[in-house]
């Protein structure tokens, strides 16, 4: 079902009318609204528009299967325009005015932090599909993207063991996700015996476009006689000029590999990847994964978007998993009521697109395989290594002072996002 | 899936050698024997089977063995593997080379195989450790190549792989080498091996240190620092002195390179700001949609390249040449459109102009987003703008180099237009005294439109250049608007030369600060400096004097 204005107005009017007339009738056949809270304009539109389209596709498919418990679904799409305070306003609008049963949305951590109080206050559900820095657990948020231990730590392990890296450049954009991830990585590397002088940390502003100096610094740092790698948490648009400069200055992957946590197939679509072959990316899904579920998903996606060249990426898979989990949890709970669905979510298990299953854990994070891939000349990323089993998302890092004592378990009777195992109390760091 | 621990654990005696060299070292150790006389007849079936297991450690070992075997197709196989043209059949695990023309040939015999199409085969996958092995193997296999470029690359590869056993092959190659540049590369590779070779007499090792010190780059520095602590004191001291000298040289070069980086950043700033210097500096219009003109230029480049890709791929390297006039016309046309429909009603009302053009910028962004999609578009670099070149030991990238040249050309063009053309004369007349210009018969409102069009058009061709180094996305312009205003205000409103000096000053200052203070703090320091400067000299570096300054 494509979303037309007439239909939208029609259904809204109908729903409003019925709601006024008799609340009980609503439960019979009126569509259930699903909130889609992704920026369709502004700087983040580049990444988030795709996720909105995925949600429309998933909802359309679910409706073809007859909806959930006989009720059709309807997407309530809003545009928070890459404006963090607007995210909170739009979230409030979705929950209070549009009465959505659940919301799928946000990309940046700052947008998630902005809507978090709204979802907690109005007790609604948010599915967050992007890899993030951890150090958070909310009763109302389900984190379907990777926590640092599902992306960063395995990537570093791979470089250490397979490429024998001894010297590390941690390069990131200057905001909360790279800073926290790099703090975790620095602690982890030191634990593994890497000396402080073998770690170089570098932050750049958002949208940094002149990488000449930094690439030269990386080259100089890499010529100290030890195998060097760059761990990149550089975000968004800054990646294209960074990779172009790497290619132009001749930093080849076999000499100084760069492993990126924010670069996927979508980002690579804007670059000539031939000079980048061999640089790495760590995710929980690649478009190139050879699994029937994935082949099927790519086919449906390209048909839906009417473009046989459109790529898929990791946050899209996260929304697929999140949506299917929500459908299952609603069916398990037998109601769309947020409180009941939140309780039903834990333990729900659905197929992911890499040929396995992902399960929602009590800390509201999911289990995922971790894949390390190398960038190919055609812009795809081919898996070169993957964890033998599934990795459980760890919201409170084991490598940071303070957080390592915390656990999160939203099952009753504990129902706590930051239980301190040292003090035995719910309430965070001692 | 291969496990990451499937690699090789360094033996204790190898531990002081660098782990990055270990994989290629094993390959080279295998290669030193060279092609044995009877090797040609040997079966390579077992070796080839290693390529068909789909495990990276096996593939790396396969590379090492096939290179050692001296098999006639060895070079072809290793090259094909590096270019992702080696494949195997999943049915019987036999290995094939797929030619650049899609012709399938048997890897063992090199004979064409008619009944298998490339898509029936599975390509042998490679990862970085395999790539290192390939580079080392190619180094040894190509040392006797007929092409001097390949021989030189081979010597470099051996130097990086750093394996003493390769010395005899290098010595033999040096003996017959006639090309001076290749001979230098080979003797440097040999020197890198001899420095750590305890069997060599001290005099040879000392000479090797001098050879590397002469090379004087980072690669040489790595080798000089690698002299083991147990080496004789004379060698150690000479190596330390040489390393210190190389380091001094590199740090001086680094300073020079930073200045070039600054020039390059400055010319990007100038390119982005120069159109604004006309619309804001000369006409006094605060045009917030200036960045979007740059973006339109970049998208024009994308459209031109897409068109050439499908209809005339041979002309791709000329795409930027076609894009320049088009971008000028597109951005200039949109500029004139904005001037005629919006700005001309707002002359003398800066705040309203600011808001209106800001609205225009949002509308343009969303329009581009609707037409081209919100994701980045790929703009290719023509061959002459890719890679880097060495100038006295400073490595400069071609794209940046050409942008500097291009910026100078645009600046000169603009000066010429304003100073020597009829239109330029009229424009200056209107700017200096509108009423007087009008009364001598100049159509002032057309001059306004054309001037705004010129400024926008220049922004458009800036977009062509910026598409080479930055994202082509709807947000492209936003990244440049603040910097552009900063440059124009700092340089002095209304002065083209001021804009030039300001852009280069800010570029160089930024790049000199960046290594010391980091990119974030560096940018903040520059901003603070400009704020203080504007407090002291509100009219910028090159303040307009006389009557015109007051208007």
Coordinates of C-alpha atoms in Angstrom, one line a residue, chain A residues 37-388:
Chain A
X37 CA 10.7 8.6 13.2
X38 CA 13.5 9.2 10.7
X39 CA 14.9 12.4 9.2
X40 CA 13.8 12.9 5.6
X41 CA 15.5 16.2 5.3
X42 CA 18.7 17.8 6.6
X43 CA 22.1 16.2 7.1
X44 CA 20.9 12.9 8.3
X45 CA 18.4 12.3 5.5
X46 CA 21.3 10.7 3.6
X47 CA 21.2 7.7 6.0
X48 CA 17.7 7.8 7.5
X49 CA 15.5 8.1 4.4
X50 CA 16.4 4.5 3.4
X51 CA 15.2 3.3 6.8
X52 CA 11.9 5.0 6.4
X53 CA 11.5 3.1 3.1
X54 CA 12.3 -0.2 4.7
X55 CA 9.7 0.4 7.3
X56 CA 7.1 1.1 4.6
X57 CA 8.1 -2.1 2.9
X58 CA 7.9 -4.2 6.0
X59 CA 4.5 -2.8 6.9
X60 CA 3.2 -3.4 3.4
X61 CA 4.3 -7.0 3.6
X62 CA 2.8 -7.6 7.0
X63 CA -0.5 -6.2 5.6
X64 CA -0.3 -8.6 2.7
X65 CA -0.1 -11.4 5.2
X66 CA -3.2 -10.0 6.8
X67 CA -1.7 -7.7 9.4
X68 CA -1.4 -8.6 13.0
X69 CA -4.3 -10.4 14.7
X70 CA -6.6 -9.3 11.9
X71 CA -5.7 -5.7 12.3
X72 CA -4.0 -3.9 9.4
X73 CA -0.9 -1.8 10.1
X74 CA -0.5 1.8 9.0
X75 CA 2.7 3.8 8.9
X76 CA 2.7 7.1 10.6
X77 CA 5.7 8.9 9.0
X78 CA 7.0 12.1 10.4
X79 CA 10.1 14.1 9.5
X80 CA 12.2 15.3 12.4
X81 CA 14.5 17.1 9.9
X82 CA 17.9 16.2 11.5
X83 CA 16.9 18.5 14.3
X84 CA 17.5 16.9 17.7
X85 CA 14.9 18.8 19.8
X86 CA 12.4 18.3 16.9
X87 CA 12.9 14.5 17.4
X88 CA 11.4 14.8 20.9
X89 CA 8.5 16.9 19.6
X90 CA 7.7 14.5 16.8
X91 CA 8.0 11.5 19.1
X92 CA 5.4 13.1 21.4
X93 CA 3.2 13.8 18.4
X94 CA 3.4 10.2 17.3
X95 CA 2.6 8.8 20.7
X96 CA 0.0 11.3 22.0
X97 CA -1.8 12.4 18.9
X98 CA -1.3 9.6 16.5
X99 CA -1.5 6.9 19.2
X100 CA 1.1 4.7 17.5
X101 CA 1.6 1.2 19.0
X102 CA 5.4 1.3 18.5
X103 CA 7.9 3.6 16.9
X104 CA 10.9 2.7 14.7
X105 CA 13.4 5.5 14.5
X106 CA 16.4 7.6 15.2
X107 CA 20.0 7.3 13.9
X108 CA 22.4 9.4 15.9
X109 CA 22.8 8.9 19.6
X110 CA 21.9 12.5 20.3
X111 CA 18.5 12.0 18.6
X112 CA 18.0 8.9 20.7
X113 CA 18.9 10.8 23.9
X114 CA 16.5 13.5 22.9
X115 CA 13.5 11.2 22.5
X116 CA 14.3 8.9 25.4
X117 CA 12.5 10.9 28.1
X118 CA 9.4 11.1 25.9
X119 CA 9.2 7.4 25.4
X120 CA 9.7 6.8 29.1
X121 CA 7.2 9.4 30.2
X122 CA 4.5 8.2 27.9
X123 CA 5.5 4.5 28.3
X124 CA 5.7 3.7 24.6
X125 CA 8.1 1.5 22.6
X126 CA 11.1 2.6 20.4
X127 CA 13.2 0.3 18.2
X128 CA 16.6 1.8 17.6
X129 CA 18.4 0.2 14.6
X130 CA 21.9 1.7 14.6
X131 CA 25.2 0.6 16.2
X132 CA 25.9 2.8 19.2
X133 CA 28.2 3.4 22.1
X134 CA 26.3 1.5 24.8
X135 CA 26.2 2.8 28.4
X136 CA 22.4 3.0 28.3
X137 CA 19.5 0.7 28.9
X138 CA 15.9 1.8 28.9
X139 CA 12.8 -0.1 29.6
X140 CA 11.1 1.5 26.6
X141 CA 13.9 1.2 24.0
X142 CA 14.9 -2.0 22.1
X143 CA 18.4 -1.7 20.7
X144 CA 18.6 -3.7 17.6
X145 CA 21.9 -2.2 16.4
X146 CA 25.3 -3.4 17.7
X147 CA 26.7 -2.5 21.1
X148 CA 30.5 -1.9 21.2
X149 CA 31.2 -5.6 22.0
X150 CA 29.2 -6.6 18.9
X151 CA 31.3 -4.5 16.6
X152 CA 34.4 -2.7 17.9
X153 CA 35.9 -5.3 20.1
X154 CA 35.7 -8.2 17.6
X155 CA 37.2 -6.0 14.9
X156 CA 40.2 -5.2 17.1
X157 CA 40.5 -8.9 17.9
X158 CA 40.5 -9.7 14.2
X159 CA 43.2 -7.2 13.4
X160 CA 45.4 -8.3 16.3
X161 CA 45.3 -12.0 15.5
X162 CA 45.0 -12.1 11.7
X163 CA 46.8 -9.0 10.6
X164 CA 49.2 -8.9 13.6
X165 CA 48.5 -5.2 14.3
X166 CA 50.5 -3.7 17.1
X167 CA 50.0 0.0 16.7
X168 CA 46.6 1.7 16.6
X169 CA 45.1 4.9 15.4
X170 CA 41.7 5.6 16.8
X171 CA 40.2 8.2 14.5
X172 CA 36.7 9.6 15.1
X173 CA 34.3 12.4 14.7
X174 CA 34.1 14.5 17.8
X175 CA 30.8 13.4 19.5
X176 CA 29.5 10.9 22.0
X177 CA 29.6 7.6 20.0
X178 CA 33.3 7.8 18.9
X179 CA 34.5 9.2 22.2
X180 CA 32.8 6.4 24.2
X181 CA 33.8 3.7 21.8
X182 CA 37.4 4.9 21.7
X183 CA 37.5 5.0 25.5
X184 CA 36.3 1.4 25.6
X185 CA 38.8 0.4 22.9
X186 CA 41.7 2.2 24.6
X187 CA 41.0 0.4 27.8
X188 CA 40.7 -2.9 26.0
X189 CA 43.9 -2.4 24.0
X190 CA 45.8 -1.5 27.2
X191 CA 44.4 -4.6 28.8
X192 CA 45.8 -6.6 25.9
X193 CA 49.3 -5.1 26.5
X194 CA 49.4 -2.4 23.9
X195 CA 51.6 0.4 25.2
X196 CA 50.2 4.0 25.4
X197 CA 52.7 5.3 22.8
X198 CA 51.4 2.8 20.3
X199 CA 47.9 4.3 20.5
X200 CA 47.1 7.6 18.7
X201 CA 43.7 9.1 19.2
X202 CA 42.4 11.8 16.8
X203 CA 39.1 13.6 16.7
X204 CA 37.8 15.8 13.9
X205 CA 34.7 18.0 13.6
X206 CA 31.5 16.9 11.9
X207 CA 31.7 17.1 8.2
X208 CA 35.5 17.5 8.2
X209 CA 36.6 17.6 4.6
X210 CA 40.3 18.4 4.6
X211 CA 42.1 15.2 5.6
X212 CA 45.6 16.0 4.2
X213 CA 47.3 16.6 7.5
X214 CA 45.6 13.7 9.3
X215 CA 46.3 11.1 6.6
X216 CA 49.9 12.3 6.6
X217 CA 50.1 11.9 10.4
X218 CA 48.7 8.4 10.1
X219 CA 51.3 7.5 7.5
X220 CA 54.0 8.9 9.8
X221 CA 52.6 7.0 12.8
X222 CA 52.5 3.9 10.7
X223 CA 56.2 4.0 9.7
X224 CA 57.5 3.3 13.2
X225 CA 58.2 -0.3 12.2
X226 CA 55.2 -1.9 13.7
X227 CA 52.1 -3.0 11.8
X228 CA 49.6 -0.2 12.2
X229 CA 45.8 -0.1 11.7
X230 CA 43.3 2.7 11.8
X231 CA 40.1 2.1 13.7
X232 CA 37.6 4.6 12.3
X233 CA 34.5 5.9 14.0
X234 CA 34.4 8.8 11.5
X235 CA 30.8 9.5 10.9
X236 CA 28.6 10.3 7.9
X237 CA 29.7 12.6 5.1
X238 CA 33.3 13.1 6.4
X239 CA 34.1 9.5 5.3
X240 CA 34.1 10.2 1.5
X241 CA 36.9 12.9 1.6
X242 CA 38.8 10.8 4.1
X243 CA 38.8 7.7 1.9
X244 CA 39.5 9.8 -1.2
X245 CA 42.6 11.3 0.6
X246 CA 43.7 7.8 1.7
X247 CA 43.5 6.6 -1.9
X248 CA 45.3 9.6 -3.3
X249 CA 48.1 9.5 -0.7
X250 CA 48.5 5.8 -1.5
X251 CA 47.7 4.3 1.9
X252 CA 47.1 0.8 0.8
X253 CA 45.0 -1.7 2.9
X254 CA 47.9 -4.2 3.0
X255 CA 50.1 -1.6 4.7
X256 CA 47.8 0.3 7.0
X257 CA 44.3 -1.2 7.0
X258 CA 41.4 1.0 8.1
X259 CA 38.5 -0.7 9.8
X260 CA 35.4 1.4 9.9
X261 CA 32.3 1.1 12.1
X262 CA 30.1 3.6 10.3
X263 CA 30.8 2.8 6.7
X264 CA 28.4 0.5 5.0
X265 CA 27.2 -0.2 1.5
X266 CA 25.2 3.0 1.4
X267 CA 28.1 5.2 2.2
X268 CA 30.4 3.4 -0.3
X269 CA 27.8 4.0 -3.1
X270 CA 29.1 7.5 -3.3
X271 CA 32.8 6.7 -3.7
X272 CA 35.0 5.0 -6.3
X273 CA 36.1 2.1 -4.2
X274 CA 38.9 0.8 -6.3
X275 CA 41.7 2.5 -4.3
X276 CA 40.0 1.2 -1.1
X277 CA 40.0 -2.5 -1.8
X278 CA 41.0 -4.4 1.3
X279 CA 40.0 -1.7 3.9
X280 CA 37.7 -3.2 6.4
X281 CA 34.3 -2.7 7.9
X282 CA 32.8 -4.4 10.9
X283 CA 29.0 -5.0 11.0
X284 CA 26.5 -7.6 11.8
X285 CA 25.2 -7.9 8.2
X286 CA 26.6 -7.3 4.7
X287 CA 24.7 -7.2 1.5
X288 CA 27.1 -9.8 0.1
X289 CA 26.1 -12.5 2.8
X290 CA 25.2 -15.7 1.0
X291 CA 22.0 -16.7 2.8
X292 CA 18.6 -17.5 1.3
X293 CA 16.9 -15.0 3.7
X294 CA 19.2 -12.3 2.5
X295 CA 18.8 -13.0 -1.2
X296 CA 15.0 -12.9 -0.7
X297 CA 15.2 -9.6 1.2
X298 CA 17.4 -8.0 -1.4
X299 CA 15.0 -9.1 -4.1
X300 CA 11.9 -7.7 -2.3
X301 CA 13.7 -4.5 -1.4
X302 CA 14.9 -3.7 -5.0
X303 CA 11.4 -4.5 -6.3
X304 CA 9.8 -2.3 -3.6
X305 CA 12.2 0.7 -4.3
X306 CA 12.0 0.1 -8.0
X307 CA 15.8 0.3 -8.4
X308 CA 17.7 -2.9 -9.2
X309 CA 20.9 -1.3 -8.1
X310 CA 19.8 -0.2 -4.6
X311 CA 22.0 -1.6 -1.8
X312 CA 21.1 -2.9 1.6
X313 CA 22.9 -2.3 4.8
X314 CA 23.2 -3.2 8.5
X315 CA 20.7 -0.8 10.0
X316 CA 18.1 -2.0 7.5
X317 CA 18.6 -5.5 8.7
X318 CA 18.2 -4.2 12.3
X319 CA 14.8 -2.8 11.4
X320 CA 13.8 -6.1 9.8
X321 CA 14.7 -8.0 13.0
X322 CA 13.1 -5.4 15.2
X323 CA 9.9 -5.3 13.3
X324 CA 9.6 -9.1 13.1
X325 CA 10.3 -9.2 16.9
X326 CA 7.6 -6.7 17.6
X327 CA 5.1 -8.6 15.4
X328 CA 5.9 -11.8 17.3
X329 CA 5.7 -10.1 20.7
X330 CA 2.4 -8.5 19.9
X331 CA 1.0 -11.9 18.9
X332 CA 2.5 -13.5 22.1
X333 CA 1.0 -10.8 24.3
X334 CA -2.3 -10.9 22.4
X335 CA -2.5 -7.1 22.6
X336 CA -0.9 -3.9 21.2
X337 CA -0.6 -2.5 24.7
X338 CA 2.9 -1.2 25.2
X339 CA 3.4 -2.5 28.8
X340 CA 2.3 -6.1 27.8
X341 CA 4.4 -6.0 24.6
X342 CA 7.5 -4.8 26.4
X343 CA 7.2 -7.8 28.8
X344 CA 6.6 -10.2 25.9
X345 CA 9.6 -9.0 23.9
X346 CA 12.3 -10.5 26.0
X347 CA 13.1 -14.0 24.7
X348 CA 11.5 -13.5 21.3
X349 CA 13.6 -15.0 18.6
X350 CA 13.4 -14.3 14.9
X351 CA 15.5 -15.2 11.8
X352 CA 18.1 -12.6 10.9
X353 CA 19.3 -12.1 7.4
X354 CA 22.7 -13.8 7.8
X355 CA 21.2 -17.3 8.1
X356 CA 20.7 -17.5 11.9
X357 CA 18.4 -16.3 14.6
X358 CA 18.5 -13.2 16.8
X359 CA 17.0 -13.2 20.2
X360 CA 15.9 -10.3 22.4
X361 CA 17.8 -10.4 25.7
X362 CA 16.6 -9.2 29.1
X363 CA 18.8 -6.1 28.7
X364 CA 16.8 -5.1 25.6
X365 CA 19.8 -5.8 23.3
X366 CA 19.8 -8.6 20.8
X367 CA 22.1 -11.5 19.9
X368 CA 24.0 -11.1 16.6
X369 CA 26.9 -12.6 14.6
X370 CA 29.8 -10.2 14.1
X371 CA 31.2 -10.0 10.6
X372 CA 34.4 -8.5 9.4
X373 CA 34.5 -7.7 5.7
X374 CA 36.8 -6.2 3.2
X375 CA 35.7 -3.5 0.8
X376 CA 35.7 -4.7 -2.9
X377 CA 36.1 -2.8 -6.1
X378 CA 32.4 -2.9 -6.8
X379 CA 31.4 -1.2 -3.5
X380 CA 30.3 -4.4 -1.8
X381 CA 31.9 -5.7 1.4
X382 CA 32.9 -9.4 1.4
X383 CA 33.1 -11.2 4.7
X384 CA 36.6 -12.4 5.6
X385 CA 35.9 -13.4 9.1
X386 CA 32.9 -14.0 11.4
X387 CA 32.4 -14.9 15.0
X388 CA 31.7 -18.6 15.4

